[in-house]
Amino acid sequence: MLYRLANDYKATGVFTPKKYFSVDRVFRNESMDNTHLCEFHQVEGLVADRNLSLKHLIGMIKTFFEAIGITQLRFKPAFNPYTEPSMEVFGFHPDLGKWTEIGNSGMFRPEMLAPMGLPPDVRVIAWGLSLERPTMIKYRIRNIRDLFGHKVDLNMMKESPLARFP
Amino acid sequence: PPPLAETPRRAPAARPFTMPTVGVGRDELFARLGQTSYTPEDLVEEGKAQHEFDELCFEFGIELDDVTSDRMMAANEIKNADAEAQAKLDELDDTVIYKIDIPANRYDLLCIEGIARSLRIFKGLESAPTYQIIEPAQRQIMRVKPSVKDVPRPFVVCAVLRGMNFEENNYKSFIDLQDKLHQNICRMRKLVAIGTHDLDVVEGPFQYDAQPRDEVSFVPLTEEDKEWTGKALLDHYNTDPGCKHLKPYTKLIYDCPNYPVISDAKGRVMSMPPIINGAHSRIQKGKTTNVFIECTATDLTKAHIVLDTMVTMFSEYCSEKFSVEPVDVIYETADGGVESTETTPRLSSRMAEAQLTDICSVIGVELDAPTVCELCTKMQLGPASYDEATGTISVTVPPTRSDILHAVDIIEDVAIAYGFNKLIPGEVPPTQTVGGPLPLNHFSDQLRDEVARAGFTEVLTHGLCMTRENFDNLRRVNDGSAVQLSNPANEEYEVVRTTLLPGLLKTLKHNKSMPVKDGIKFYEISDVVLQDTNADVGARNERHLAATYAGLTDGFEVIHGLVDRYGSDKSKLLSSFTML
């Protein structure tokens, strides 16, 4: 969708800032265990605007995680091939009572944006997390198959309370 | 809240690629970091020493993943150790090993020498070394014959390290670094393969060519008494269980009529890249002092990075610290003339730039030039200078930092040295936008509400399933419409579903204990994937709705009712109804 955004800019000469999100299925071809399947879900957010900074990315992430009850955050330098700087997001989890890694984030590298034709001062900040992991932490679910897939107990679906934060 | 360092050792949250892990001796690491004041109490597991190291790693961007020892690692392999196995275990080293995860683009952190030096520079305990090329009276020469282009393995880069002293620890580190490089940047030796040799037992000028595989003959490092010819040796490595660690590499050259060979002026085989070195020129602890390194490659850029990494990491042990001796590599033409030459290693320090305003703008903090220059020094990018006329910060990029590709790499390093966490609480971007879901997702959510209102429970099943679950078990012919996984890690996941039915039926199988009086009713609204030659990726997603009724009666009227209520094209929906 960044490509389409760039094409709109090329066609009209006007760049419109955008915020995108996605909650969708991802796949990986690795061995499975109690907490890992070949497919799971990721939540991603992205802001494309002029002169965005790491400070903005941190502000965005803080607001996002406050909505699911995590208010204390720390950021760690990381490496992603497509973002620079990159930060791993750690939060103090209120249910676990300890710090844990809760997501990944970064600013897209210019090499990714320039070929699409976006203006050079447009910066794209993005963050993401997996859906299953924080859910399993919050609801004390030990096996991912209890949460997603054909082995989920239909009774659990019927009897679970509404998801509310805090 | 408790300090960050209490994060338990755990699997990372879905990393998209593997981070290399380096095992380093804890005590040696702390000694290198100048940390000598820890008491035995501080050094216990999860004690003060570990917490402080965790914090340092967190700030710098690496991670202490595991605390173990040779003994513990071996013990983990054995389930129940009987007395005899336990005695063997007790003989193993129990020196504490820290396993550290490092970023995939940092080849200078793949050994204890590199990690310790980078952390010392980060802490301001020392400045980044200046690596020197020291000219010998006569440079070593490596002649490359055109036959290597046919393998193909056309490139080689070389260097000499003088006055080294190999003892237990640094010898192991030297071997381990080569392994790590082979596994990472070298792509399992395919792109680059490293060979290291005792310079004093061989004689230049050296030669790199491709020799007929049944003629090249030498004693390899794995067999100290027997000579082998090329193909016979590879056959041996393919079959002998004692050499199974070499089996993955044999296919890189097996089918070639001529195998790559590095040899000396006397025709002695030093190595047969990328498989194995010769026993004659092997590095020996306590004996070898002058080292000849050759990296043969299919990718010249990577070869230079690999060679630069080897020499920058280990030149600290040379008699002239941080110095390297160059080698002339001469690429010959078919008639023995010179096609091109290159003097290696490159070991070049280059300059890179970033605008001061960009640095401040990307990070989101106002920093003056002297501060930025100082921060650069902490990240091995010093000396750094500022040109007020152009507003440019210039940094010195050492040969250890091949990951610096663009101004943003400099900016990230400045941000790390400044401290990401100093930016907390951050600032929400002032970007004004109007948001909303995609129309398809909005519609799906509305439909989910409606179907649930009809008394059906929603489920979410896997997109991947077995081929027979998608076709045979549904009594459908496999028409090739399903996208197949070419290398499934798991037999349960062979194809991407073209129908939601397999998931629903498997859900029923696992929920047979549900009360049947009013029927077991559930549904799913989710994507299926179909092959499609019109799509740019060869497949398209379709959003499907499927509902299931199972009970004491067939419940046809229940499904019919659902279809009546929400199906606009009854014939289409009815055609996919299956009575079970």
XYZ file of C-alpha atoms in Angstrom:
746
model
C 0.000 0.000 0.000
C 3.008 2.290 0.312
C 3.496 1.759 -3.386
C -0.041 2.934 -4.075
C 0.520 5.941 -1.821
C 3.617 6.811 -3.822
C 1.704 6.474 -7.090
C -0.980 8.855 -5.809
C 1.765 11.333 -5.013
C 3.293 10.955 -8.451
C -0.074 11.411 -10.127
C -1.272 14.402 -8.128
C 1.900 15.977 -6.744
C 0.284 15.945 -3.333
C 1.480 13.661 -0.548
C -1.206 12.731 1.966
C 0.042 11.388 5.296
C -1.348 7.990 6.170
C -1.733 5.708 9.130
C -2.280 2.043 8.325
C -2.891 -1.007 10.439
C -3.160 -4.687 9.774
C -4.244 -7.681 11.832
C -3.659 -10.746 9.727
C -2.276 -14.248 9.288
C 1.450 -14.849 8.855
C 3.265 -18.098 8.105
C 6.631 -19.565 8.869
C 8.141 -22.866 7.903
C 9.704 -23.924 11.187
C 9.278 -26.711 13.653
C 6.384 -26.398 16.053
C 6.146 -26.696 19.813
C 3.672 -25.788 22.571
C 3.906 -22.092 21.907
C 4.706 -22.026 18.194
C 2.695 -23.023 15.137
C 3.449 -22.697 11.429
C 0.890 -19.917 11.235
C -0.145 -17.185 13.624
C -1.261 -13.543 13.558
C 0.506 -10.244 13.628
C -0.739 -6.780 14.418
C 1.055 -3.988 12.647
C 0.773 -0.227 12.626
C 2.449 2.259 10.360
C 2.574 6.058 10.071
C 3.821 7.745 6.897
C 4.338 11.478 7.209
C 6.994 14.139 6.813
C 9.747 14.467 9.424
C 8.693 11.682 11.726
C 11.230 10.672 14.360
C 12.084 7.906 16.803
C 10.495 10.085 19.428
C 7.225 9.901 17.501
C 7.578 6.148 17.116
C 8.038 5.771 20.866
C 5.052 8.014 21.517
C 2.904 5.984 19.127
C 3.980 2.670 20.671
C 3.379 3.940 24.194
C -0.171 5.023 23.301
C -0.842 1.694 21.604
C 0.313 -0.492 24.475
C -1.463 1.630 27.072
C -4.672 0.506 25.404
C -3.902 -3.097 26.371
C -2.772 -2.295 29.858
C 1.000 -2.068 29.473
C 2.257 1.348 30.553
C 5.942 0.863 31.332
C 8.138 0.391 28.273
C 11.808 0.110 27.398
C 13.393 0.008 23.964
C 16.379 -2.003 22.836
C 18.506 -1.555 19.690
C 17.758 -4.325 17.199
C 18.343 -5.222 13.589
C 15.797 -5.611 10.804
C 16.956 -5.627 7.208
C 14.292 -3.101 6.202
C 14.333 -0.646 9.139
C 17.083 1.556 10.546
C 16.898 2.479 13.422
C 15.164 -0.610 14.752
C 13.921 -1.115 18.293
C 12.657 -4.097 20.184
C 9.871 -3.145 22.555
C 9.922 -4.463 26.124
C 7.058 -3.925 28.517
C 6.535 -4.536 32.198
C 3.685 -6.999 32.089
C 1.186 -6.363 34.903
C -0.056 -9.959 34.943
C 3.360 -11.611 34.909
C 4.971 -9.057 37.162
C 8.065 -8.916 35.002
C 9.595 -7.361 31.902
C 9.054 -9.202 28.667
C 9.563 -8.563 24.972
C 6.266 -7.403 23.519
C 7.025 -6.177 20.024
C 9.351 -4.922 17.332
C 9.522 -1.550 15.566
C 11.564 0.722 13.384
C 11.819 3.387 10.732
C 11.824 2.156 7.147
C 15.137 2.519 5.361
C 15.256 5.175 2.631
C 16.316 2.490 0.128
C 12.827 1.050 0.538
C 10.941 4.300 0.091
C 12.962 6.105 -2.560
C 12.363 3.578 -5.382
C 8.641 4.005 -4.826
C 8.983 7.714 -5.524
C 7.866 9.054 -2.155
C 9.187 12.562 -1.312
C 12.545 12.365 0.500
C 11.336 13.958 3.727
C 8.574 11.389 4.105
C 9.463 8.963 6.841
C 7.650 5.779 7.684
C 7.599 4.457 11.226
C 6.131 1.071 12.010
C 5.687 -1.346 14.863
C 4.298 -4.817 15.259
C 3.625 -7.617 17.641
C 2.259 -11.104 17.503
C -1.326 -11.579 18.585
C -1.044 -14.991 20.191
C 1.782 -14.253 22.592
C 0.257 -11.376 24.581
C -3.087 -13.197 24.580
C -1.491 -16.320 26.021
C 0.264 -14.248 28.640
C -2.872 -12.377 29.641
C -5.107 -15.424 29.855
C -2.445 -17.807 31.178
C -2.837 -20.117 28.201
C 0.107 -22.501 27.913
C -0.529 -24.130 24.575
C -1.188 -22.090 21.460
C -3.484 -24.830 20.178
C -5.923 -23.937 22.981
C -6.262 -20.523 21.399
C -6.126 -20.992 17.642
C -7.014 -23.892 15.389
C -9.298 -26.895 15.346
C -8.279 -28.106 18.815
C -9.792 -25.077 20.527
C -12.502 -26.027 22.989
C -15.853 -24.620 21.805
C -16.969 -24.397 25.418
C -14.118 -22.024 26.096
C -15.429 -19.835 23.248
C -18.861 -19.764 24.820
C -17.773 -19.177 28.385
C -14.931 -16.660 28.051
C -15.608 -13.209 29.466
C -15.516 -10.094 27.331
C -11.978 -8.890 26.710
C -11.563 -5.648 28.586
C -8.539 -3.649 29.717
C -7.390 -3.209 32.413
C 9.143 -2.614 39.044
C 12.084 -5.000 39.305
C 15.121 -4.284 37.123
C 14.935 -5.191 33.485
C 17.515 -7.916 33.894
C 14.902 -10.247 35.344
C 13.594 -11.036 31.888
C 13.633 -14.824 31.867
C 15.562 -16.795 29.253
C 12.832 -17.381 26.720
C 12.133 -17.902 23.054
C 11.964 -14.601 21.193
C 8.630 -13.225 20.006
C 8.576 -14.464 16.400
C 11.890 -13.204 15.026
C 11.691 -13.108 11.264
C 15.246 -14.439 10.808
C 17.843 -16.118 12.975
C 20.244 -14.119 15.083
C 23.673 -15.674 15.380
C 24.588 -16.828 18.854
C 28.162 -16.664 20.103
C 29.364 -18.594 23.149
C 32.024 -16.774 25.172
C 33.694 -17.652 28.452
C 32.172 -15.429 31.117
C 35.329 -14.911 33.125
C 37.437 -14.148 30.069
C 34.774 -11.703 28.881
C 34.647 -9.888 32.204
C 38.449 -9.758 32.312
C 38.498 -8.202 28.839
C 35.880 -5.704 29.925
C 38.119 -4.694 32.798
C 35.573 -6.000 35.259
C 37.712 -7.616 37.914
C 35.939 -6.595 41.105
C 33.158 -9.184 41.182
C 32.974 -11.350 44.283
C 31.884 -15.009 44.078
C 28.488 -13.853 45.366
C 28.134 -11.374 42.541
C 28.893 -14.142 40.070
C 26.111 -16.549 40.968
C 23.401 -17.172 38.375
C 21.059 -14.155 38.156
C 23.420 -12.301 40.465
C 24.770 -8.778 40.290
C 27.348 -9.558 37.597
C 24.745 -11.058 35.277
C 22.274 -8.206 35.859
C 24.850 -5.564 35.096
C 25.939 -7.408 31.968
C 22.279 -7.789 30.897
C 21.831 -4.039 31.220
C 24.939 -3.329 29.168
C 23.774 -5.735 26.462
C 20.321 -4.151 26.434
C 21.711 -0.659 25.898
C 24.128 -1.813 23.217
C 21.702 -4.008 21.306
C 22.884 -7.557 21.968
C 21.329 -10.102 24.273
C 22.514 -12.586 26.836
C 20.433 -15.540 25.759
C 21.736 -18.356 27.933
C 24.169 -19.091 30.740
C 25.630 -22.589 30.419
C 28.833 -24.617 30.273
C 30.220 -27.506 28.199
C 29.103 -29.833 30.949
C 25.562 -28.404 31.091
C 25.179 -28.506 27.318
C 26.222 -32.153 27.227
C 23.934 -32.934 30.170
C 20.996 -31.466 28.302
C 21.583 -33.929 25.483
C 21.268 -36.920 27.807
C 17.891 -37.626 29.412
C 18.801 -39.843 32.360
C 22.476 -39.985 33.161
C 23.524 -43.264 34.775
C 26.650 -43.412 36.919
C 28.942 -43.994 33.945
C 27.455 -41.183 31.856
C 27.561 -38.904 34.890
C 31.255 -39.633 35.402
C 31.907 -38.692 31.768
C 29.896 -35.521 32.260
C 31.903 -34.604 35.326
C 35.050 -34.697 33.236
C 33.706 -31.954 30.988
C 34.547 -28.332 31.470
C 32.142 -26.412 33.677
C 33.579 -22.952 32.971
C 30.618 -20.626 32.687
C 29.754 -19.782 29.097
C 27.610 -16.805 28.138
C 25.646 -17.364 24.933
C 25.100 -13.977 23.364
C 22.684 -13.210 20.528
C 24.056 -10.666 18.134
C 22.453 -8.798 15.198
C 22.736 -10.592 11.875
C 24.534 -7.689 10.185
C 27.362 -7.332 12.733
C 30.195 -9.597 11.605
C 32.505 -7.835 14.039
C 30.601 -9.284 17.000
C 30.960 -12.948 16.078
C 33.782 -13.673 18.544
C 34.780 -12.712 22.074
C 37.537 -10.467 20.756
C 35.024 -8.418 18.762
C 32.304 -8.327 21.405
C 34.684 -7.296 24.167
C 36.357 -4.626 22.072
C 33.063 -3.119 20.903
C 31.719 -3.012 24.447
C 34.928 -1.422 25.758
C 34.700 1.282 23.093
C 30.996 1.726 23.894
C 31.828 2.223 27.559
C 34.569 4.706 26.682
C 37.343 2.456 28.045
C 39.323 2.598 24.827
C 39.114 4.101 21.354
C 38.640 2.111 18.186
C 41.974 0.713 16.986
C 43.576 1.940 13.790
C 44.372 -1.086 11.644
C 47.607 -0.809 9.700
C 48.885 -2.474 6.587
C 52.583 -3.174 7.172
C 54.609 -3.745 4.018
C 57.046 -6.648 4.163
C 60.368 -6.699 2.306
C 58.613 -8.889 -0.264
C 54.866 -9.381 -0.556
C 53.441 -12.898 -0.767
C 51.861 -13.655 -4.125
C 48.742 -15.691 -5.007
C 48.416 -16.591 -8.700
C 44.886 -17.387 -9.843
C 44.479 -19.578 -12.935
C 41.415 -19.083 -15.193
C 40.322 -22.669 -14.501
C 38.676 -21.519 -11.256
C 36.102 -19.574 -13.257
C 34.688 -22.879 -14.523
C 33.988 -24.355 -11.081
C 32.769 -21.557 -10.598
C 34.704 -20.199 -7.658
C 36.571 -17.359 -9.349
C 37.808 -15.123 -6.540
C 40.357 -15.305 -3.748
C 41.551 -12.750 -1.204
C 44.498 -13.262 1.146
C 46.359 -11.765 4.081
C 49.201 -12.536 6.475
C 49.148 -12.136 10.265
C 52.631 -12.182 11.835
C 53.886 -12.977 15.279
C 50.723 -14.638 16.577
C 50.687 -16.769 19.665
C 48.028 -19.491 19.691
C 47.026 -20.912 23.032
C 43.879 -22.736 24.102
C 41.361 -19.880 24.164
C 42.311 -17.807 21.180
C 42.916 -20.919 19.056
C 39.367 -22.067 19.746
C 38.074 -18.567 19.093
C 39.975 -18.477 15.776
C 38.291 -21.703 14.626
C 34.867 -20.690 15.963
C 34.911 -17.350 14.147
C 35.526 -19.132 10.848
C 32.588 -21.436 11.583
C 30.308 -18.517 12.414
C 31.292 -16.618 9.292
C 30.795 -19.757 7.197
C 27.316 -20.239 8.614
C 26.223 -16.629 8.229
C 27.629 -14.262 5.626
C 29.273 -17.117 3.688
C 25.932 -18.884 3.318
C 27.293 -22.278 4.360
C 30.554 -21.723 2.449
C 28.794 -21.259 -0.828
C 29.712 -17.585 -1.188
C 33.028 -17.591 0.684
C 35.198 -20.257 2.288
C 38.059 -19.500 4.660
C 41.336 -21.368 4.831
C 44.034 -20.618 7.407
C 47.575 -21.950 7.192
C 50.920 -21.993 8.990
C 52.982 -19.731 6.712
C 56.302 -21.123 7.940
C 55.694 -24.652 6.600
C 54.756 -23.537 3.085
C 56.479 -21.475 0.460
C 55.154 -18.782 -1.876
C 54.307 -17.889 -4.556
C 50.966 -19.602 -3.986
C 48.570 -20.855 -6.617
C 44.805 -21.095 -6.860
C 43.527 -23.260 -9.678
C 41.093 -26.067 -10.440
C 42.649 -29.518 -10.820
C 41.158 -32.757 -12.186
C 39.341 -34.331 -9.299
C 41.000 -37.712 -9.599
C 44.484 -36.208 -9.834
C 44.626 -33.770 -6.948
C 45.971 -35.738 -4.018
C 46.762 -34.731 -0.450
C 46.470 -35.605 3.220
C 43.417 -33.689 4.469
C 43.080 -32.227 7.947
C 40.646 -34.980 8.889
C 43.023 -37.899 8.181
C 46.564 -37.392 9.413
C 48.108 -40.383 7.719
C 46.356 -41.093 4.451
C 46.446 -39.348 1.099
C 43.207 -38.981 -0.802
C 42.308 -37.899 -4.315
C 39.616 -35.243 -4.657
C 36.501 -37.178 -5.593
C 37.386 -40.151 -3.418
C 37.722 -37.789 -0.470
C 34.299 -36.262 -1.103
C 32.777 -39.738 -1.418
C 34.366 -40.513 1.947
C 32.899 -37.365 3.514
C 29.487 -38.187 2.054
C 29.428 -41.602 3.687
C 31.661 -41.685 6.764
C 29.674 -40.863 9.928
C 32.780 -39.405 11.572
C 32.939 -36.691 8.899
C 29.261 -35.889 8.644
C 29.853 -32.247 9.511
C 31.496 -31.848 6.093
C 28.771 -33.586 4.124
C 26.633 -30.443 3.533
C 29.483 -28.812 1.617
C 30.512 -31.580 -0.755
C 27.705 -30.830 -3.179
C 29.176 -27.374 -3.812
C 31.897 -28.906 -6.004
C 31.113 -32.627 -6.258
C 29.853 -32.630 -9.823
C 32.649 -30.456 -11.234
C 35.323 -32.247 -13.260
C 37.975 -30.034 -11.644
C 38.123 -29.177 -7.956
C 39.500 -25.869 -6.552
C 42.956 -26.217 -5.009
C 45.212 -23.819 -3.138
C 48.822 -24.979 -3.293
C 52.276 -23.612 -2.607
C 55.363 -23.227 -4.818
C 56.358 -26.825 -4.095
C 52.985 -28.110 -5.245
C 51.877 -29.004 -1.718
C 48.084 -28.819 -1.378
C 47.145 -26.318 1.310
C 43.410 -26.586 0.874
C 40.638 -27.821 -1.381
C 38.045 -25.081 -0.967
C 35.342 -25.030 0.214
C 35.700 -28.469 1.758
C 38.833 -28.980 3.820
C 42.375 -27.805 4.481
C 45.441 -29.953 4.072
C 47.034 -31.451 7.158
C 50.479 -30.171 6.207
C 49.751 -26.461 6.604
C 47.448 -26.668 9.606
C 47.635 -24.115 12.417
C 49.054 -25.631 15.583
C 48.631 -24.383 19.123
C 51.914 -23.314 20.662
C 53.749 -23.693 17.369
C 52.281 -21.522 14.579
C 53.307 -17.886 14.678
C 52.762 -16.633 11.140
C 49.360 -17.196 9.553
C 48.402 -17.156 5.875
C 44.676 -16.641 5.322
C 42.959 -17.302 1.992
C 39.250 -16.797 1.291
C 38.007 -18.267 -1.974
C 34.654 -17.001 -3.148
C 31.860 -16.678 -5.635
C 31.088 -13.200 -4.239
C 34.035 -10.821 -4.090
C 32.318 -8.201 -1.920
C 31.508 -10.722 0.753
C 35.007 -12.201 0.489
C 36.472 -8.816 1.403
C 34.133 -8.433 4.352
C 35.045 -11.918 5.574
C 38.791 -11.360 5.218
C 38.602 -7.929 6.859
C 36.663 -9.474 9.725
C 39.216 -12.265 10.232
C 42.172 -9.904 10.313
C 40.594 -7.124 12.370
C 39.420 -9.583 14.979
C 42.704 -11.465 15.342
C 45.366 -8.887 14.601
C 45.224 -8.039 18.301
C 47.417 -11.096 18.823
C 50.079 -10.101 16.294
C 53.467 -9.010 17.524
C 52.671 -5.628 15.947
C 49.184 -5.236 17.349
C 46.429 -4.457 14.815
C 48.760 -4.776 11.860
C 48.279 -6.933 8.768
C 50.608 -7.856 5.916
C 49.238 -7.527 2.360
C 49.275 -10.152 -0.408
C 49.206 -9.579 -4.171
C 46.509 -11.583 -5.930
C 47.262 -11.949 -9.638
C 44.457 -13.156 -11.907
C 46.109 -14.776 -14.922
C 44.902 -15.183 -18.487
C 44.893 -18.538 -20.248
C 48.369 -17.989 -21.658
C 49.926 -16.995 -18.331
C 49.620 -13.232 -18.823
C 48.115 -10.923 -16.259
C 44.383 -10.188 -16.518
C 44.128 -8.145 -13.325
C 45.706 -7.815 -9.895
C 44.417 -6.920 -6.485
C 46.286 -6.285 -3.253
C 44.399 -7.668 -0.280
C 43.170 -7.182 2.383
C 41.370 -3.950 1.591
C 41.149 -3.041 5.263
C 40.108 0.398 4.225
C 38.861 2.993 6.573
C 36.299 5.004 4.680
C 34.482 8.188 5.486
C 30.694 8.408 5.597
C 28.413 11.352 6.165
C 25.143 12.406 7.665
C 23.586 15.827 7.996
C 23.450 17.076 11.589
C 19.900 18.306 11.021
C 18.862 14.849 9.757
C 20.434 13.183 12.787
C 18.475 15.401 15.145
C 15.297 15.191 13.109
C 15.249 11.386 12.770
C 16.014 10.802 16.435
C 13.748 13.602 17.632
C 16.212 15.383 19.906
C 18.396 18.498 19.577
C 22.051 17.548 19.782
C 25.032 19.800 19.078
C 27.899 18.752 16.834
C 30.488 18.048 19.577
C 28.017 15.768 21.355
C 27.219 13.904 18.145
C 30.926 13.430 17.386
C 31.514 12.055 20.842
C 28.577 9.652 20.498
C 29.979 8.441 17.176
C 33.284 7.617 18.841
C 31.502 5.343 21.325
C 30.179 3.341 18.374
C 33.560 2.816 16.658
C 32.808 5.610 14.191
C 35.422 8.004 15.488
C 37.145 10.249 14.795
C 34.108 12.240 13.687
C 34.116 15.879 12.616
C 31.623 18.594 11.773
C 31.712 20.957 8.799
C 29.668 23.983 9.769
C 29.492 25.299 6.222
C 27.647 22.240 4.933
C 26.131 21.041 8.198
C 27.722 17.653 7.645
C 28.967 15.227 10.258
C 31.743 13.064 8.800
C 32.570 9.796 10.490
C 35.360 7.312 10.029
C 33.958 3.894 9.195
C 36.455 1.220 10.220
C 36.780 -2.089 8.331
C 34.859 -3.726 11.181
C 31.673 -1.856 10.350
C 30.637 -3.182 6.917
C 27.058 -2.732 8.143
C 27.288 1.045 7.727
C 25.672 1.499 4.311
C 23.834 4.784 4.501
C 23.426 7.892 6.620
C 20.610 6.180 8.520
C 23.084 3.594 9.821
C 25.134 6.424 11.318
C 21.967 7.998 12.723
C 20.988 4.725 14.396
C 24.396 4.444 16.021
C 24.140 8.000 17.335
C 20.694 7.154 18.714
C 22.006 4.000 20.402
C 24.912 5.877 21.963
C 22.509 8.601 23.097
C 20.137 6.001 24.518
C 16.741 5.109 23.009
C 15.179 5.154 26.448
C 16.042 8.799 26.969
C 13.355 9.538 24.358
C 10.577 8.074 26.550
C 7.708 9.098 26.832
C 8.033 10.211 23.222
C 5.444 12.225 21.375
C 2.394 11.112 19.416
C 2.861 12.176 15.784
C 0.785 15.235 14.859
C -0.412 13.366 11.751
C -4.122 13.937 11.160
C -5.920 11.144 9.381
C -9.347 9.595 9.176
C -9.317 5.893 9.946
C -11.475 2.878 9.381
C -11.439 -0.806 8.493
C -11.197 -2.175 4.966
C -14.695 -2.604 3.487
C -14.238 -6.390 3.211
C -13.243 -6.637 6.867
C -16.089 -4.391 7.941
C -18.523 -6.559 6.028
C -16.970 -9.712 7.498
C -17.384 -8.346 11.007
C -21.030 -7.435 10.358
C -21.670 -10.915 8.977
C -19.923 -12.489 11.994
C -22.332 -10.679 14.322
C -25.335 -11.828 12.323
C -24.338 -15.479 12.095
C -23.536 -15.504 15.811
C -26.998 -14.107 16.459
C -28.396 -17.146 14.691
C -26.819 -19.244 17.424
C -23.557 -20.310 15.759
C -20.215 -20.162 17.608
C -17.306 -18.684 15.703
C -14.091 -20.643 15.227
C -10.707 -19.759 13.737
C -8.876 -22.628 12.070
C -5.550 -23.117 10.314
C -5.071 -22.030 6.727
C -2.696 -24.922 6.089
C -3.792 -28.530 6.013
C -2.981 -31.923 4.546
C -3.674 -32.471 0.853
C -6.061 -35.315 1.590
C -7.977 -33.236 4.134
C -8.655 -30.672 1.404
C -9.668 -33.151 -1.306
C -9.986 -36.917 -0.700
C -11.574 -36.634 2.733
C -14.197 -34.295 1.281
C -14.712 -36.654 -1.636
C -13.388 -34.055 -4.011
C -10.985 -34.611 -6.864
C -7.590 -32.982 -6.504
C -7.759 -30.567 -9.417
C -4.472 -28.889 -8.576
C -6.210 -25.718 -7.411
C -4.502 -25.670 -4.032
C -1.234 -23.863 -3.403
C 1.341 -26.400 -2.224
C 4.212 -25.878 0.184
C 7.410 -26.982 -1.485
C 9.257 -27.866 1.688
C 6.812 -28.320 4.532
C 8.474 -28.565 7.925
C 5.479 -30.474 9.142
C 3.414 -33.136 7.365
C 0.151 -31.688 8.682
C 0.711 -28.594 6.571
C 1.135 -29.484 2.920
C -1.282 -27.164 1.143
C -3.154 -23.924 1.697
C -6.859 -24.713 2.044
C -9.194 -24.001 -0.842
C -12.228 -24.563 1.384
C -13.015 -23.919 5.040
C -14.495 -27.386 5.494
C -11.364 -29.260 6.685
C -10.923 -26.895 9.620
C -14.588 -27.091 10.574
C -14.669 -30.874 10.397
C -11.517 -31.169 12.477
C -13.040 -28.781 15.018
C -16.042 -31.069 15.233
C -13.737 -34.051 15.732
C -12.134 -32.345 18.727
C -15.400 -31.146 20.230
C -17.548 -34.269 20.165
C -18.286 -33.883 23.867
C -20.357 -30.747 23.242
C -24.065 -31.192 24.094
C -25.934 -32.367 20.962
C -29.518 -31.751 22.116
C -29.842 -28.537 20.162
C -27.084 -29.396 17.729
C -23.456 -28.334 17.630
C -23.360 -25.184 15.525
C -20.264 -23.288 14.553
C -18.988 -21.160 11.693
C -15.946 -19.467 10.290
C -15.455 -16.420 8.085
C -11.914 -16.539 6.805
C -9.725 -16.635 3.730
C -9.065 -19.555 1.448
C -6.394 -19.428 -1.236
C -6.717 -20.553 -4.861
C -4.145 -20.742 -7.598
C -4.717 -17.979 -10.105
C -2.564 -17.295 -13.131
C -4.010 -13.791 -13.387
C -2.665 -12.771 -9.999
C 0.864 -11.379 -9.822
C 1.827 -13.896 -7.149
C 0.024 -16.776 -8.879
C -2.678 -17.104 -6.253
C -5.592 -15.135 -4.864
C -7.375 -15.028 -1.508
C -11.132 -15.425 -1.254
C -13.150 -14.624 1.876
C -15.455 -17.530 2.589
C -18.209 -18.217 5.069
C -18.833 -21.776 6.144
C -21.169 -23.052 8.840
C -21.620 -26.506 10.354
C -24.497 -28.203 12.100
C -23.998 -31.578 13.782
C -26.619 -33.251 15.909
C -29.113 -36.019 16.419
C -30.852 -35.047 13.180
C -29.345 -33.844 9.930
C -30.439 -30.300 10.760
C -30.788 -29.464 7.080
C -33.481 -26.944 7.940
C -31.069 -25.137 10.281
C -28.454 -24.667 7.569
C -31.157 -23.870 5.047
C -32.453 -21.220 7.408
C -29.028 -19.681 7.715
C -28.605 -19.621 3.967
C -32.074 -18.121 3.504
C -31.283 -15.400 6.004
C -27.845 -14.392 4.692
C -27.311 -15.967 1.320
C -28.152 -13.739 -1.604
C -27.295 -16.356 -4.228
C -28.936 -19.464 -2.844
C -27.874 -21.855 -5.538
C -24.174 -21.034 -5.038
C -24.313 -21.542 -1.280
C -26.427 -24.667 -1.509
C -24.053 -26.248 -3.958
C -21.368 -26.282 -1.320
C -23.525 -27.827 1.354
C -22.470 -31.320 2.257
C -24.628 -33.718 4.214
C -22.564 -35.764 6.637
